[in-house]
C-alpha cells in the first residue's frame, strides 16, 4: 500500500494494517436461501409466512448439488471469514419431516463446510408448511400445532449444537415465526401469551452456550399479516431479558434491518441493546417500502449499522448474517454484491476516527463533528478496499462480474 495513503489515515490515528486484520476477522454468515428464492429441497415447496421472492431469472438452484456449486462460485469472490446460514428446508440427506430433523439430514452440508473451512448457522423453518395453520405456529390456539413447532425448534437447537461440535465453530440458531393477523385482532394478549409459553417449553431444553447461541427474530408485519405480528420487537426484547436475567439462560435478540417501520432507524437501537445484552444478532437486509428483502446496497442505512457496530466496539459480540432474496437478477451475483457491500461498510466504519469524533461531541464542538464527518467521506477508502481484496486473493470490483456471467452462460442457463 502506498505510504501516502497510510499517512493520510495515520493523521487521524488510524493504522491501515490493523484495520485490514480486524476486517479479515469479522465473520459474515451467507444465507443459502438467496440462491433458490427460499425454496428449499422439500418436495412441495411453496413459500409462505408473508415473505416473498419475486422474479424469474434463469438458473435457480434446484438441489443440493446445484446450490453448493453456486455457493462455491460466490465464495470465491467474497473476502474474509464466512459461514453459511442454513434453514431446515435445506436437508441434504435422507429427507424426513421437519419435526424429526437431526444432524443425519445435514451430513453433506457438514462435509461441504469442512471442505471449505466454513462455519454453519441454522434456522428452524417455521413457514412454507401445512402445519402453519391459518398463519399461526407457536402462538396457535391449537395445541397440536404448537407442539409440532416446539418439537421442530428443539430439534433445530439440538442439531445446531451437533453442527458446532462437528465443525469446532460456534453456531447461531435463529428462530423466526411469521405468526400474525391480517385484520386488527380481537385479542392481542392471547397469542403473545401462547408464544411465551411455547418458547418457555422450547427453552426447557438447556442448550450448551459454549457450543451455540440462540436468537429470536422480531418483525413488524408481513404480506397477509399486516395488522398484528405476535413476535414483535417489544415482545422479544422483553422475552430475551426475562430468559437471560431471570432464568440465567442467554437468548439473543436478532434485529433484521427490514423488520421495522420505514422511518425507524435500526442503527439507533444497537447501543441500547448492547448496554443490556452481552451479544446481539443481525439479519442485514434492504427494505424498499416494506420488508422486500432487496440485495444490500452500500447505502446510508447499511453504513450506519456498520458504524454503530464499530464505534460501540461490538464486533466480537455480534452475529452478522445476510437476509435478502432477489429472484430477478443473477442469484450468485446477488449474494456476492450484498456480501461485498457489508464488508465495504464495515471497512469504512473501521477507517473512521471514532475517538476524535467522540471527543469533539463531548467537548460540545459540534462544528468539528460535522466537519470531520464530511472530511472522512472523501478519504481514499476504495484504495484500502482494493488492497484488502488483493491481500485476500479476491477479485477486484471490476473483475468478478465477467466470471459470474461466464458461469451463468456455461452452467446456470443450461438448468
Ligand atoms: C422473514 C425473516 C426471516 C426469513 C428467513 C428466510 O421476514 O426475515 O429471517 O427471511 O429466515
Ligand atoms: Zn430475517
XYZ file of N, CA and C and ligand atoms in Angstrom, residues 33 38 51 87 123 127 174 176 217 219 256 259 283 291 293 323 325, ligand 1:
62
model
N -30.346 -19.279 1.234
C -31.645 -19.144 0.577
C -31.709 -18.063 -0.502
N -35.629 -19.042 -1.555
C -36.172 -19.635 -0.316
C -37.038 -20.865 -0.594
N -43.613 -13.757 3.423
C -42.396 -13.292 2.761
C -42.475 -13.672 1.279
N -31.314 -23.284 6.523
C -32.685 -23.399 7.028
C -33.029 -24.872 7.017
N -31.416 -22.327 11.060
C -32.748 -21.780 11.366
C -33.804 -22.869 11.232
N -42.295 -21.859 8.389
C -43.187 -21.332 7.345
C -43.160 -22.339 6.212
N -31.241 -19.440 14.932
C -32.171 -18.304 14.994
C -33.596 -18.764 14.719
N -37.311 -17.603 13.781
C -38.269 -16.576 13.335
C -39.582 -17.261 13.013
N -35.984 -13.666 16.396
C -36.065 -12.564 15.414
C -37.454 -11.942 15.411
N -40.411 -8.972 14.162
C -40.851 -8.418 12.883
C -41.997 -7.443 13.111
N -33.559 -7.798 12.366
C -33.486 -7.831 10.902
C -33.722 -6.396 10.451
N -37.121 -5.268 9.298
C -38.297 -5.582 10.122
C -38.762 -4.436 11.004
N -29.823 -9.709 10.999
C -30.053 -10.078 9.608
C -29.953 -8.769 8.863
N -40.701 -4.961 3.940
C -39.612 -5.909 4.142
C -39.373 -6.680 2.844
N -36.712 -7.384 1.175
C -35.518 -8.216 1.066
C -34.752 -7.979 -0.233
N -29.675 -11.387 4.917
C -31.010 -11.940 4.681
C -31.733 -11.121 3.620
N -33.521 -11.853 -0.624
C -33.691 -12.840 -1.694
C -34.307 -12.169 -2.902
C -38.598 -13.097 7.377
C -37.352 -13.167 8.174
C -36.602 -14.458 8.126
C -36.517 -15.039 6.730
C -35.505 -16.132 6.575
C -35.711 -16.931 5.365
O -39.120 -11.840 7.290
O -36.509 -12.121 7.830
O -35.371 -14.293 8.691
O -36.206 -14.056 5.797
O -35.441 -16.867 7.725
